[in-house]
Amino acid sequence: MKIDSIKLGKKRRGARRRERTRTDILNAARDVFAEHGYHEASIAEIAERADIAVGTFYLYFHDKDEAFETILDEGFEVTRSRVMEAIAAQEPDGATLSIVIHAILHHAYEQRALFRIALTGSKQLTQPSRVQHAIAEIIATILEDAHRQAALIGYDLPILTSLLTGMITQAIAWWFEHDTPDPDTMANQVIRILQHGLPAHVFTSQT
């Protein structure tokens, strides 16, 4: 019985050690991809950042493509969970578009490295749709609820979802080059445009 207990303890410690190493590799890869983009990132630099041998990298990932995909898959799953948690905490009886926009932009600001990888460090030109799809799923849920309550009569929901997703995505991309404004200010700017639009004289000729 004692021998079995010792073996079990070693097995658990080994599993924890492997999980820590995997996490270290992904954290290092996230930094390298964010700094250099997919094509310029190297497994050697990822291994150096993670303080492991290059051979150890291959014990966890087949190649840098698998590491890249894992970062995006796990990162956006966390994004969805965090945003939904924030929404539930602020509005237990149902989310509003305002709360959703604030929640998305707050999380995106905190996770700028992840979003930079997905939007600018992509391995292929179609990769940005991954970010947009994650955001669009959340936005679509809110708009569909509003549509069922007859609050969006006359609007094309797929087009509206795409337009809102594009606006939020561009707000996130702004932070790749600027530290300001803060998430609340950015969210309020987006919401103000959605609620009130631009001044009428912007659309008329000036004499």
PDB file of N, CA and C in Angstrom, residues 12 15 20 33 121 204:
ATOM      1  N   ARG A  12       1.691  12.103  -9.756  1.00  0.00           N
ATOM      2  CA  ARG A  12       1.030  13.405  -9.679  1.00  0.00           C
ATOM      3  C   ARG A  12       2.031  14.545  -9.810  1.00  0.00           C
ATOM      4  N   ALA A  15       2.983  14.885 -13.387  1.00  0.00           N
ATOM      5  CA  ALA A  15       1.927  15.520 -14.180  1.00  0.00           C
ATOM      6  C   ALA A  15       1.932  17.027 -13.975  1.00  0.00           C
ATOM      7  N   ARG A  20       3.326  22.499 -15.881  1.00  0.00           N
ATOM      8  CA  ARG A  20       4.061  23.761 -15.722  1.00  0.00           C
ATOM      9  C   ARG A  20       4.939  24.023 -16.940  1.00  0.00           C
ATOM     10  N   PHE A  33       5.616  35.235 -30.548  1.00  0.00           N
ATOM     11  CA  PHE A  33       4.709  35.489 -31.669  1.00  0.00           C
ATOM     12  C   PHE A  33       4.252  36.946 -31.678  1.00  0.00           C
ATOM     13  N   GLY A 121      -0.094  38.845 -36.091  1.00  0.00           N
ATOM     14  CA  GLY A 121       0.982  37.855 -36.125  1.00  0.00           C
ATOM     15  C   GLY A 121       0.564  36.573 -36.786  1.00  0.00           C
ATOM     16  N   THR A 204     -23.944  66.484 -44.570  1.00  0.00           N
ATOM     17  CA  THR A 204     -24.469  67.498 -45.481  1.00  0.00           C
ATOM     18  C   THR A 204     -23.342  68.381 -45.979  1.00  0.00           C
TER      19      THR A 204
END
